[in-house]
Amino acid sequence: MGQPTFPGQLARASGEEAAPVPVAFIGRTSTAVVQDPVASMRRQVRKSQEKLPPGWFISVYYWDIESGGLDLDERGHGDLHEQFDVGIPRDGGIADLLTEAAGPAPSFAAVVCEDIERSGRDTYNALRLEKRLTEAGIPLFATDEAIDITGANATTVLVRRVKQGVAEWFRLQIKEKAWAGLREHSLDGWNIGSPPYGYLAEKVPHPVPAKRAEGRTKTRLILDPLRAPVVAQIFTWRAIDKLGITTIRNRLNADPEQYPPPKGDTWTDIGVYALLANPKYTGHMVWNRTTKQGRAHANPPSEWVWTAKPTHPEIVSREVWDTAQQVTANRAATADPTTPGHPLARRTYQFRSRVRCRACRRRMHGITRPNVTYYVCPHDVTNPRHQAAAPNHPKTVLAREDVLAALVSDFFRAYVFGPERDELLARQLPANDADEQACRQRQAGRLEKKLRKAEAAQDALVRELETPGPDDPASRALRERVRARFAELETERQATKTQLDELTHQTEQHDPALLAMLPVDPALFDQAGERQRQLLYQAFDIQFLYNKDMNQVTIYATLTTSTPAAIAAIINRSEPHPTSSDFPALPMRGKI
């Protein structure tokens, strides 16, 4: 493609006075935190105006307040500029500049910026911007380079490419040093950001004399005597009672004086979920929980960096916190049997959130067809994502509630309250440590296979994005869908890796003696009323795994050191109140 010809060039060739040349200004500041966007943008405009050749003038202004490291397709869509009165016009951001440049009659003949790093601090995207402008016949100039309207030469191209590489290096170096500083800050026990709910901020004079002289401080965490017990109660409900997020939220909002909400007037599901996921409640500072490399996302727990010892008072033990995470990972939360259902609900399902499909491990939901209640798997064979996750899944998976009720009754009579329960349990547990290790290795093999499959699919999507293609609406839509699918696979990959890490580091030991602490009375379950049965399901965290191909249901029950006291309370028609110290959980399995 040849270089564009400007009116000024034709005028000098004919000896006429130079015609005005409209130019688009492009500006950018990274953030509003460590920079003054007003002063920076005014300086950029002033330097650009001073550098333009005679007859050239800035006719439109495109500028943004955003990171120069963003992908070109993500640039120019923010609204941070609305918070400042810069005092110069704004005709849009970089996205609007490219749209105008690609039009049939652009309103400008060239683009100018203060220095080339203002166009972007990522070399690849800066080159994409320059390429798209060049394809439209519009050159990009910088005030710290010689503006040659006859076209770029080898030397100017070399200098520009070196500067673009240096700009990217500088951005990455600053990020690496800042990240390393945050790591040391966390490992030294200092808190970053606002203190979590349940803690207060203890301001400590800054250890650096110069910063201390400016009145700057660092923060350590101390217990909030009013809210710390609320955190402990939330973890008890989640880790021991296996309650769902919404159920916990409803309990908290039912008594705001005892459970004061962190912000506003009510607790929210997101607030409860974030609280349960915060490892600071164990007394440790934890670094590298999230990353902003590429798209911002959470790192798997295996990549977290914990302080070697507690740095502030703990509210819950590490064992309790780990158990709460396992409940979340398994999505095994259950409804509160003491809380009435929605007033508009026409019926309730006694095994709600307790039945899973063996083929896809998803929870099955209740439906009622004339006088018969079923639990149905939500798998949709017409959904490509469902089909990719479980390609051999049956078209329809239904489990009758009355059959499940009969099976769980037999389970309680024989495996829980029956006189031969010890022998039945012994058949389910590994015979020795070697058998248990072999079982874990088989589980690890399945998880590793699933992990490799997700990573292979991600690699295929990356290759698709790396393949150059036309820059049209259809191609951009395709890239967005590819990115969305990549994000879904990343979530699946992280969940699988978390399960694999937990299996690898599992130190849990079986304790059959717990079973002997329960009463021996095969008729106890049959004599219980509906509400007591729900409490028993909750106390044992009863779970069903339905295998349609084999027409088999596997029933799981979990015993902890708090279970015997909870069962006694249920028998006496009182509410069980286990404590957070009643751990670890020890699984007991029965198969019917």
Coordinates of C-alpha atoms in Angstrom, one line a residue:
M1 CA 0.0 0.0 0.0
G2 CA 1.4 3.4 -0.9
Q3 CA 1.8 6.3 1.5
P4 CA -1.2 8.8 1.7
T5 CA -0.9 12.1 -0.1
F6 CA -1.9 15.2 1.9
P7 CA -3.2 18.6 0.6
G8 CA 0.0 20.3 1.9
Q9 CA 2.2 18.1 -0.4
L10 CA 0.2 19.1 -3.5
A11 CA 0.2 22.7 -2.5
R12 CA 4.0 22.9 -2.2
A13 CA 4.4 21.2 -5.6
S14 CA 2.2 23.8 -7.3
G15 CA 3.5 26.7 -5.3
E16 CA 0.1 27.4 -3.7
E17 CA -0.6 28.1 0.0
A18 CA -1.0 24.9 2.1
A19 CA -4.5 23.7 2.6
P20 CA -5.7 22.9 6.2
V21 CA -5.2 19.3 7.2
P22 CA -7.6 17.9 9.9
V23 CA -5.9 15.7 12.5
A24 CA -7.3 13.4 15.2
F25 CA -5.8 13.6 18.6
I26 CA -5.5 10.3 20.6
G27 CA -4.7 10.5 24.3
R28 CA -4.6 8.1 27.3
T29 CA -3.8 8.1 31.0
S30 CA -3.6 4.7 32.8
T31 CA -5.5 5.4 36.0
A32 CA -7.0 8.1 38.1
V33 CA -5.3 6.8 41.2
V34 CA -1.6 7.6 40.7
Q35 CA -2.0 10.2 37.9
D36 CA -3.8 13.5 37.4
P37 CA -5.9 12.9 34.3
V38 CA -6.7 16.6 33.8
A39 CA -3.1 17.8 33.8
S40 CA -1.9 14.8 31.8
M41 CA -4.5 15.1 29.0
R42 CA -4.0 18.9 28.7
R43 CA -0.3 18.4 28.4
Q44 CA -0.7 15.7 25.7
V45 CA -3.0 18.0 23.7
R46 CA -0.7 21.0 24.0
K47 CA 2.4 19.1 22.9
S48 CA 0.5 17.5 20.0
Q49 CA -0.7 21.0 18.8
E50 CA 2.8 22.4 19.0
K51 CA 4.3 19.6 17.0
L52 CA 2.0 19.7 14.0
P53 CA 3.3 21.2 10.7
P54 CA 1.9 24.5 9.5
G55 CA -1.7 24.3 8.3
W56 CA -2.4 21.1 10.3
F57 CA -4.9 21.4 13.1
I58 CA -6.7 19.1 15.6
S59 CA -10.3 18.7 14.5
V60 CA -11.4 15.7 16.8
Y61 CA -10.3 14.5 20.2
Y62 CA -10.3 10.8 21.1
W63 CA -9.0 10.0 24.6
D64 CA -9.6 7.5 27.4
I65 CA -8.6 6.8 31.0
E66 CA -7.7 3.1 30.9
S67 CA -4.7 0.7 30.9
G68 CA -2.6 0.6 27.8
G69 CA -2.2 -3.1 28.3
L70 CA -5.8 -3.9 27.4
D71 CA -6.6 -5.9 24.3
L72 CA -7.4 -3.5 21.4
D73 CA -11.0 -4.8 21.2
E74 CA -11.5 -4.0 24.9
R75 CA -10.2 -0.4 24.6
G76 CA -12.3 2.7 24.5
H77 CA -15.4 1.2 26.3
G78 CA -14.9 2.6 29.8
D79 CA -16.7 5.5 31.5
L80 CA -14.0 6.7 33.9
H81 CA -13.6 9.8 31.9
E82 CA -17.1 11.0 32.9
Q83 CA -15.7 11.6 36.5
F84 CA -13.4 14.4 35.4
D85 CA -13.8 17.9 33.8
V86 CA -10.7 17.8 31.6
G87 CA -11.6 21.0 29.8
I88 CA -11.0 19.6 26.3
P89 CA -13.6 18.1 23.9
R90 CA -14.0 14.3 23.7
D91 CA -15.4 12.8 20.5
G92 CA -15.0 9.3 21.8
G93 CA -12.4 6.8 22.7
I94 CA -10.1 4.6 20.7
A95 CA -12.9 2.4 19.6
D96 CA -14.7 5.4 18.1
L97 CA -11.5 6.5 16.4
L98 CA -11.1 3.2 14.6
T99 CA -14.8 3.2 13.6
E100 CA -14.4 6.7 12.1
A101 CA -11.2 5.7 10.4
A102 CA -12.7 2.7 8.8
G103 CA -15.7 4.7 7.4
P104 CA -16.1 5.8 3.8
A105 CA -15.1 9.4 4.5
P106 CA -13.1 9.9 7.7
S107 CA -13.2 13.4 9.2
F108 CA -9.4 13.4 9.7
A109 CA -6.3 12.7 7.5
A110 CA -3.8 11.8 10.2
V111 CA -3.7 10.8 13.9
V112 CA -1.2 12.3 16.5
C113 CA -0.3 11.4 20.0
E114 CA 2.1 12.7 22.6
D115 CA 4.4 9.6 22.4
I116 CA 3.8 6.2 20.9
E117 CA 3.2 4.5 24.2
R118 CA 0.0 6.5 24.5
S119 CA -1.4 4.3 21.7
G120 CA -0.8 1.3 23.9
R121 CA 1.8 -0.4 26.1
D122 CA 1.2 -3.8 24.6
T123 CA 3.3 -4.1 21.4
Y124 CA 1.0 -6.5 19.6
N125 CA -2.1 -4.3 20.1
A126 CA -0.2 -1.1 19.4
L127 CA 0.9 -2.6 16.0
R128 CA -2.7 -3.7 15.4
L129 CA -3.9 -0.1 15.9
E130 CA -1.2 1.2 13.6
K131 CA -2.0 -1.4 11.0
R132 CA -5.7 -0.7 11.0
L133 CA -5.1 3.1 10.6
T134 CA -2.6 2.4 7.7
E135 CA -5.1 0.2 5.9
A136 CA -7.5 3.2 6.0
G137 CA -4.7 5.4 4.5
I138 CA -4.2 7.3 7.8
P139 CA -0.7 7.6 9.3
L140 CA -0.1 7.7 13.1
F141 CA 2.4 10.3 14.3
A142 CA 4.0 10.9 17.7
T143 CA 5.4 14.2 19.0
D144 CA 8.7 12.7 20.1
E145 CA 9.4 11.5 16.6
A146 CA 10.1 13.4 13.4
I147 CA 6.8 14.0 11.5
D148 CA 7.6 13.3 7.9
I149 CA 4.6 13.7 5.6
T150 CA 6.4 11.9 2.8
G151 CA 6.2 8.6 4.7
A152 CA 8.1 6.6 7.3
N153 CA 11.7 5.5 6.7
A154 CA 13.7 2.6 8.0
T155 CA 15.2 4.6 10.9
T156 CA 11.9 6.0 12.2
V157 CA 10.3 2.5 12.0
L158 CA 13.2 1.1 14.0
V159 CA 13.0 3.8 16.7
R160 CA 9.3 3.4 17.0
R161 CA 9.5 -0.4 17.4
V162 CA 12.2 -0.2 20.0
K163 CA 10.1 2.4 22.0
Q164 CA 7.0 0.2 21.8
G165 CA 9.0 -2.8 23.1
V166 CA 10.4 -0.7 25.9
A167 CA 7.0 0.6 26.8
E168 CA 5.7 -3.0 27.1
W169 CA 8.8 -4.0 29.1
F170 CA 8.3 -1.1 31.5
R171 CA 4.6 -2.0 32.1
L172 CA 5.4 -5.6 32.8
Q173 CA 8.4 -4.7 35.1
I174 CA 6.3 -2.3 37.2
K175 CA 3.6 -5.0 37.5
E176 CA 6.1 -7.6 38.6
K177 CA 7.7 -5.3 41.2
A178 CA 4.3 -4.3 42.5
W179 CA 3.2 -7.9 42.7
A180 CA 6.3 -8.9 44.5
G181 CA 5.9 -6.1 47.0
L182 CA 2.3 -7.1 47.7
R183 CA 3.5 -10.7 48.3
E184 CA 6.0 -9.6 50.9
H185 CA 3.4 -7.2 52.4
S186 CA 1.0 -10.1 52.9
L187 CA 3.6 -12.6 54.1
D188 CA 4.6 -10.0 56.8
G189 CA 1.0 -10.1 58.1
W190 CA -0.2 -6.7 56.9
N191 CA -3.7 -6.5 55.6
I192 CA -4.5 -5.1 52.1
G193 CA -7.7 -3.3 51.6
S194 CA -10.6 -3.0 54.0
P195 CA -10.7 -5.4 56.9
P196 CA -13.0 -8.4 56.3
Y197 CA -16.3 -8.6 58.2
G198 CA -15.5 -9.8 61.7
Y199 CA -12.2 -7.9 62.0
L200 CA -11.2 -4.3 62.8
A201 CA -8.2 -2.4 61.4
E202 CA -5.4 -1.7 63.8
K203 CA -3.3 1.2 62.3
V204 CA 0.4 0.8 62.8
P205 CA 2.9 3.6 62.0
H206 CA 4.7 2.9 58.7
P207 CA 8.0 1.1 59.2
V208 CA 9.7 3.3 56.6
P209 CA 10.8 6.6 58.3
A210 CA 10.0 8.9 55.4
K211 CA 6.5 7.5 54.9
R212 CA 6.0 7.4 58.7
A213 CA 6.8 11.2 58.7
E214 CA 4.0 11.7 56.2
G215 CA 1.6 10.1 58.6
R216 CA 1.2 6.9 56.6
T217 CA 0.4 3.6 58.3
K218 CA 0.0 -0.1 57.7
T219 CA -2.9 -2.3 58.9
R220 CA -3.1 -5.4 61.0
L221 CA -6.3 -7.2 61.8
I222 CA -7.9 -7.5 65.3
L223 CA -11.1 -9.1 66.3
D224 CA -14.4 -7.2 66.1
P225 CA -16.1 -8.4 69.3
L226 CA -19.6 -7.7 67.8
R227 CA -19.2 -9.4 64.4
A228 CA -16.5 -12.1 64.9
P229 CA -19.1 -14.5 66.6
V230 CA -21.4 -14.0 63.5
V231 CA -18.6 -15.2 61.3
A232 CA -18.1 -18.3 63.5
Q233 CA -21.9 -19.0 63.4
I234 CA -22.0 -18.7 59.5
F235 CA -19.2 -21.3 59.2
T236 CA -21.0 -23.6 61.6
W237 CA -24.1 -23.4 59.5
R238 CA -22.2 -24.1 56.4
A239 CA -19.5 -26.6 57.5
I240 CA -21.5 -28.6 60.0
D241 CA -25.1 -28.2 59.1
K242 CA -24.4 -28.1 55.3
L243 CA -26.9 -25.2 54.9
G244 CA -27.2 -23.5 51.6
I245 CA -26.2 -19.9 51.0
T246 CA -29.8 -18.6 50.7
T247 CA -30.8 -20.4 53.9
I248 CA -27.9 -18.9 55.8
R249 CA -28.8 -15.5 54.4
N250 CA -32.4 -15.8 55.5
R251 CA -31.3 -16.8 59.0
L252 CA -29.0 -13.8 59.2
N253 CA -31.7 -11.3 58.0
A254 CA -34.2 -12.8 60.4
D255 CA -32.3 -11.3 63.3
P256 CA -30.3 -8.2 62.2
E257 CA -29.5 -7.2 65.8
Q258 CA -27.8 -10.4 66.5
Y259 CA -26.3 -10.7 63.0
P260 CA -25.6 -7.1 61.9
P261 CA -25.1 -7.0 58.1
P262 CA -21.7 -5.8 56.8
K263 CA -23.2 -3.1 54.5
G264 CA -26.6 -1.7 53.9
D265 CA -29.6 -3.1 55.7
T266 CA -29.6 -6.8 54.6
W267 CA -27.3 -9.7 54.0
T268 CA -26.9 -10.9 50.4
D269 CA -26.1 -14.2 48.9
I270 CA -22.9 -12.8 47.3
G271 CA -21.9 -11.4 50.7
V272 CA -22.3 -14.7 52.5
Y273 CA -20.5 -16.6 49.7
A274 CA -17.5 -14.2 49.7
L275 CA -17.3 -14.4 53.5
L276 CA -17.2 -18.2 53.4
A277 CA -14.5 -18.1 50.7
N278 CA -12.1 -15.8 52.6
P279 CA -9.2 -17.7 54.1
K280 CA -8.2 -14.7 56.4
Y281 CA -10.6 -16.1 59.0
T282 CA -8.1 -18.9 59.7
G283 CA -5.7 -16.3 61.1
H284 CA -3.4 -16.5 58.1
M285 CA -2.7 -14.0 55.4
V286 CA -3.1 -15.6 52.0
W287 CA -1.5 -14.1 48.8
N288 CA -2.1 -14.9 45.1
R289 CA -5.8 -15.8 45.4
T290 CA -6.5 -13.9 42.2
T291 CA -4.5 -12.9 39.1
K292 CA -5.0 -10.3 36.4
Q293 CA -2.8 -12.0 33.8
G294 CA -5.0 -12.2 30.8
R295 CA -8.6 -12.0 32.0
A296 CA -8.9 -11.5 35.8
H297 CA -9.8 -14.8 37.5
A298 CA -9.4 -16.7 40.7
N299 CA -6.3 -18.9 41.1
P300 CA -6.8 -22.5 42.3
P301 CA -6.0 -23.0 46.0
S302 CA -2.8 -25.0 45.1
E303 CA -1.3 -21.7 43.9
W304 CA -2.2 -19.7 47.0
V305 CA 0.7 -18.6 49.3
W306 CA -0.2 -18.9 53.0
T307 CA 1.8 -17.3 55.8
A308 CA 3.9 -19.9 57.7
K309 CA 2.1 -19.1 61.0
P310 CA -1.0 -17.1 62.0
T311 CA -0.6 -13.3 61.7
H312 CA -3.8 -12.2 63.4
P313 CA -6.5 -13.8 65.6
E314 CA -8.4 -16.7 64.0
I315 CA -12.1 -16.9 64.0
V316 CA -12.4 -20.4 62.6
S317 CA -9.9 -23.3 62.4
R318 CA -8.2 -24.3 59.2
E319 CA -10.1 -27.6 59.4
V320 CA -13.5 -25.8 59.6
W321 CA -12.6 -23.5 56.8
D322 CA -11.5 -26.4 54.5
T323 CA -14.7 -28.2 55.3
A324 CA -16.8 -25.2 54.3
Q325 CA -14.9 -25.0 51.0
Q326 CA -15.6 -28.7 50.4
V327 CA -19.3 -28.1 50.9
T328 CA -19.2 -25.3 48.4
A329 CA -17.2 -27.4 45.9
N330 CA -19.6 -30.3 46.1
R331 CA -22.6 -28.0 45.9
A332 CA -24.1 -30.2 48.6
A333 CA -25.9 -27.5 50.5
T334 CA -29.4 -28.3 51.6
A335 CA -32.5 -26.4 52.5
D336 CA -33.2 -25.7 56.2
P337 CA -35.9 -28.1 57.2
T338 CA -37.0 -25.8 60.0
T339 CA -37.7 -23.0 57.6
P340 CA -41.0 -23.1 55.7
G341 CA -40.9 -23.1 51.9
H342 CA -42.0 -20.3 49.6
P343 CA -45.6 -19.3 50.4
L344 CA -46.6 -19.7 46.7
A345 CA -45.0 -23.2 46.4
R346 CA -47.6 -25.8 45.6
R347 CA -45.6 -28.7 46.9
T348 CA -42.3 -29.5 48.6
Y349 CA -39.8 -32.3 47.9
Q350 CA -38.4 -34.2 50.8
F351 CA -35.1 -35.0 49.0
R352 CA -34.6 -31.5 47.4
S353 CA -30.9 -30.9 46.6
R354 CA -29.9 -34.4 47.8
V355 CA -30.2 -36.4 44.6
R356 CA -27.5 -36.4 41.9
C357 CA -27.2 -38.0 38.5
R358 CA -24.3 -40.5 38.3
A359 CA -23.6 -39.7 34.6
C360 CA -23.0 -35.9 35.0
R361 CA -23.0 -35.4 38.8
R362 CA -25.5 -32.6 38.6
R363 CA -28.3 -32.2 41.1
M364 CA -31.7 -33.5 40.1
H365 CA -34.8 -31.4 40.8
G366 CA -38.2 -32.5 41.7
I367 CA -41.2 -32.7 39.4
T368 CA -44.7 -34.1 40.0
R369 CA -46.6 -35.9 37.2
P370 CA -50.1 -37.1 38.0
N371 CA -49.8 -38.4 41.6
V372 CA -46.2 -39.5 41.2
T373 CA -43.1 -37.4 42.2
Y374 CA -39.8 -37.8 40.4
Y375 CA -36.4 -36.2 40.5
V376 CA -35.1 -35.4 37.0
C377 CA -31.6 -34.6 35.8
P378 CA -31.4 -31.1 34.1
H379 CA -29.0 -32.5 31.4
D380 CA -30.2 -31.3 28.0
V381 CA -28.9 -33.5 25.1
T382 CA -29.6 -30.6 22.7
N383 CA -27.3 -28.3 24.6
P384 CA -23.7 -28.5 23.1
R385 CA -22.1 -27.7 26.5
H386 CA -24.1 -30.3 28.3
Q387 CA -23.3 -32.9 25.6
A388 CA -19.6 -32.0 25.6
A389 CA -19.5 -32.4 29.4
A390 CA -21.3 -35.8 29.4
P391 CA -21.4 -37.3 25.9
N392 CA -22.8 -40.6 26.9
H393 CA -25.5 -39.2 29.1
P394 CA -29.0 -40.8 28.8
K395 CA -31.6 -38.6 27.2
T396 CA -33.8 -38.7 30.3
V397 CA -32.9 -39.6 33.9
L398 CA -35.8 -39.9 36.4
A399 CA -35.8 -41.3 39.9
R400 CA -39.1 -41.9 41.7
E401 CA -39.4 -40.2 45.2
D402 CA -41.4 -43.1 46.7
V403 CA -38.6 -45.6 45.7
L404 CA -35.9 -43.3 47.2
A405 CA -38.0 -43.0 50.4
A406 CA -38.2 -46.8 50.7
L407 CA -34.5 -47.2 50.1
V408 CA -33.4 -44.6 52.6
S409 CA -35.8 -46.1 55.2
D410 CA -34.0 -49.5 54.6
F411 CA -30.7 -47.7 54.8
F412 CA -31.4 -46.2 58.2
R413 CA -32.8 -49.4 59.6
A414 CA -29.8 -51.4 58.5
Y415 CA -26.8 -49.2 58.2
V416 CA -27.4 -46.5 60.8
F417 CA -29.6 -47.8 63.6
G418 CA -29.5 -51.6 62.9
P419 CA -27.6 -54.2 65.1
E420 CA -25.4 -55.3 62.2
R421 CA -24.4 -51.8 61.1
D422 CA -20.7 -52.4 62.1
E423 CA -20.3 -55.3 59.7
L424 CA -22.1 -53.5 56.9
L425 CA -19.8 -50.5 57.4
A426 CA -16.7 -52.7 57.4
R427 CA -17.6 -53.9 53.9
Q428 CA -17.8 -50.3 52.6
L429 CA -14.5 -49.1 54.1
P430 CA -11.1 -50.0 52.5
A431 CA -9.6 -53.2 54.1
N432 CA -6.3 -51.5 54.7
D433 CA -4.2 -48.5 53.8
A434 CA -3.1 -50.0 50.5
D435 CA -6.7 -50.4 49.4
E436 CA -7.5 -46.9 50.4
Q437 CA -4.5 -45.6 48.5
A438 CA -5.5 -47.5 45.4
C439 CA -9.0 -46.0 45.6
R440 CA -7.6 -42.5 45.8
Q441 CA -5.3 -43.2 42.8
R442 CA -8.3 -44.3 40.7
Q443 CA -10.1 -41.1 41.6
A444 CA -7.0 -39.1 40.9
G445 CA -6.7 -40.8 37.5
R446 CA -10.3 -39.8 36.5
L447 CA -9.7 -36.2 37.6
E448 CA -6.4 -36.0 35.7
K449 CA -8.1 -37.2 32.6
K450 CA -10.9 -34.6 33.0
L451 CA -8.2 -31.9 33.6
R452 CA -6.3 -32.9 30.4
K453 CA -9.5 -32.8 28.4
A454 CA -10.3 -29.2 29.6
E455 CA -6.8 -28.0 28.9
A456 CA -6.8 -29.5 25.4
A457 CA -10.0 -27.8 24.6
Q458 CA -8.5 -24.5 25.9
D459 CA -5.5 -25.0 23.7
A460 CA -7.7 -25.4 20.7
L461 CA -9.6 -22.2 21.4
V462 CA -6.3 -20.3 21.8
R463 CA -5.1 -21.5 18.4
E464 CA -8.5 -20.3 17.0
L465 CA -7.9 -16.8 18.5
E466 CA -4.3 -16.8 17.2
T467 CA -5.4 -17.5 13.6
P468 CA -5.7 -14.1 11.8
G469 CA -9.0 -13.4 10.2
P470 CA -11.1 -10.5 8.9
D471 CA -12.0 -7.8 11.2
D472 CA -15.8 -7.7 10.7
P473 CA -18.8 -8.0 13.0
A474 CA -19.1 -11.7 12.4
S475 CA -15.4 -12.4 13.2
R476 CA -15.5 -10.2 16.3
A477 CA -18.7 -12.0 17.5
L478 CA -16.9 -15.4 17.0
R479 CA -13.9 -14.2 19.0
E480 CA -16.2 -13.1 21.8
R481 CA -17.9 -16.5 21.9
V482 CA -14.5 -18.2 21.8
R483 CA -13.4 -16.1 24.8
A484 CA -16.6 -16.9 26.7
R485 CA -16.2 -20.6 26.1
F486 CA -12.6 -20.4 27.3
A487 CA -13.8 -18.7 30.5
E488 CA -16.2 -21.6 31.1
L489 CA -13.5 -24.2 30.5
E490 CA -11.2 -22.3 32.9
T491 CA -13.8 -22.5 35.6
E492 CA -14.2 -26.2 35.0
R493 CA -10.4 -26.7 34.9
Q494 CA -9.9 -24.8 38.2
A495 CA -12.7 -26.8 39.9
T496 CA -11.2 -30.1 38.7
K497 CA -7.7 -29.1 39.8
T498 CA -9.1 -28.1 43.2
Q499 CA -10.7 -31.5 43.6
L500 CA -7.4 -33.2 42.5
D501 CA -5.4 -31.1 45.0
E502 CA -7.8 -31.9 47.8
L503 CA -7.6 -35.6 47.0
T504 CA -3.8 -35.5 46.8
H505 CA -3.5 -33.7 50.2
Q506 CA -6.3 -35.6 51.9
T507 CA -5.3 -36.8 55.4
E508 CA -8.7 -37.8 56.7
Q509 CA -8.9 -41.0 58.6
H510 CA -12.0 -43.2 59.0
D511 CA -13.3 -43.8 62.6
P512 CA -15.8 -46.6 62.7
A513 CA -16.1 -46.1 66.5
L514 CA -18.4 -43.1 65.8
L515 CA -21.1 -45.5 64.6
A516 CA -21.2 -47.2 68.0
M517 CA -22.2 -44.0 69.7
L518 CA -25.5 -44.0 67.9
P519 CA -28.6 -45.7 69.4
V520 CA -29.5 -49.3 68.2
D521 CA -33.1 -49.2 67.2
P522 CA -34.1 -50.3 63.7
A523 CA -37.6 -48.8 64.1
L524 CA -36.3 -45.4 65.1
F525 CA -36.4 -43.9 61.6
D526 CA -39.9 -45.3 60.7
Q527 CA -41.3 -43.8 64.0
A528 CA -39.9 -40.4 63.2
G529 CA -42.3 -37.7 61.9
E530 CA -41.7 -35.8 58.7
R531 CA -39.9 -32.9 60.4
Q532 CA -37.7 -35.3 62.4
R533 CA -36.8 -37.1 59.2
Q534 CA -35.7 -33.9 57.5
L535 CA -33.5 -33.2 60.6
L536 CA -32.0 -36.7 60.3
Y537 CA -31.2 -36.1 56.6
Q538 CA -29.5 -32.9 57.6
A539 CA -27.6 -34.4 60.5
F540 CA -26.2 -37.2 58.4
D541 CA -25.9 -35.0 55.2
I542 CA -27.8 -37.7 53.3
Q543 CA -27.0 -37.8 49.6
F544 CA -28.3 -40.0 46.7
L545 CA -26.3 -40.9 43.6
Y546 CA -28.6 -42.4 40.9
N547 CA -27.2 -44.5 38.2
K548 CA -29.8 -45.0 35.5
D549 CA -27.8 -47.5 33.4
M550 CA -27.6 -49.9 36.4
N551 CA -30.9 -48.8 38.0
Q552 CA -28.9 -48.3 41.2
V553 CA -28.9 -45.7 44.0
T554 CA -25.9 -45.2 46.2
I555 CA -26.7 -43.5 49.5
Y556 CA -24.1 -41.5 51.4
A557 CA -24.2 -40.5 55.0
T558 CA -21.5 -38.5 57.0
L559 CA -20.8 -38.9 60.6
T560 CA -18.8 -36.4 62.7
T561 CA -18.1 -36.2 66.4
S562 CA -21.1 -33.9 66.7
T563 CA -23.5 -36.4 65.1
P564 CA -24.4 -38.4 68.2
A565 CA -25.4 -35.3 70.2
A566 CA -27.4 -34.0 67.2
I567 CA -29.3 -37.3 66.9
A568 CA -30.1 -37.3 70.6
A569 CA -31.5 -33.8 70.3
I570 CA -33.6 -34.8 67.3
I571 CA -35.0 -37.8 69.2
N572 CA -35.9 -35.5 72.1
R573 CA -37.6 -33.1 69.6
S574 CA -35.1 -30.3 70.2
E575 CA -32.8 -28.4 67.8
P576 CA -29.3 -29.7 67.5
H577 CA -26.6 -27.1 68.1
P578 CA -23.2 -28.5 67.0
T579 CA -20.1 -26.4 67.5
S580 CA -17.3 -25.6 65.0
S581 CA -14.8 -27.8 67.0
D582 CA -16.7 -31.0 66.1
F583 CA -14.5 -32.1 63.2
P584 CA -13.2 -33.7 61.1
A585 CA -16.1 -35.3 59.1
L586 CA -15.8 -39.0 58.5
P587 CA -17.7 -40.5 55.6
M588 CA -19.8 -43.7 55.9
R589 CA -21.2 -45.2 52.8
G590 CA -24.0 -47.7 52.2
K591 CA -25.1 -49.1 48.9
I592 CA -28.5 -50.6 48.2

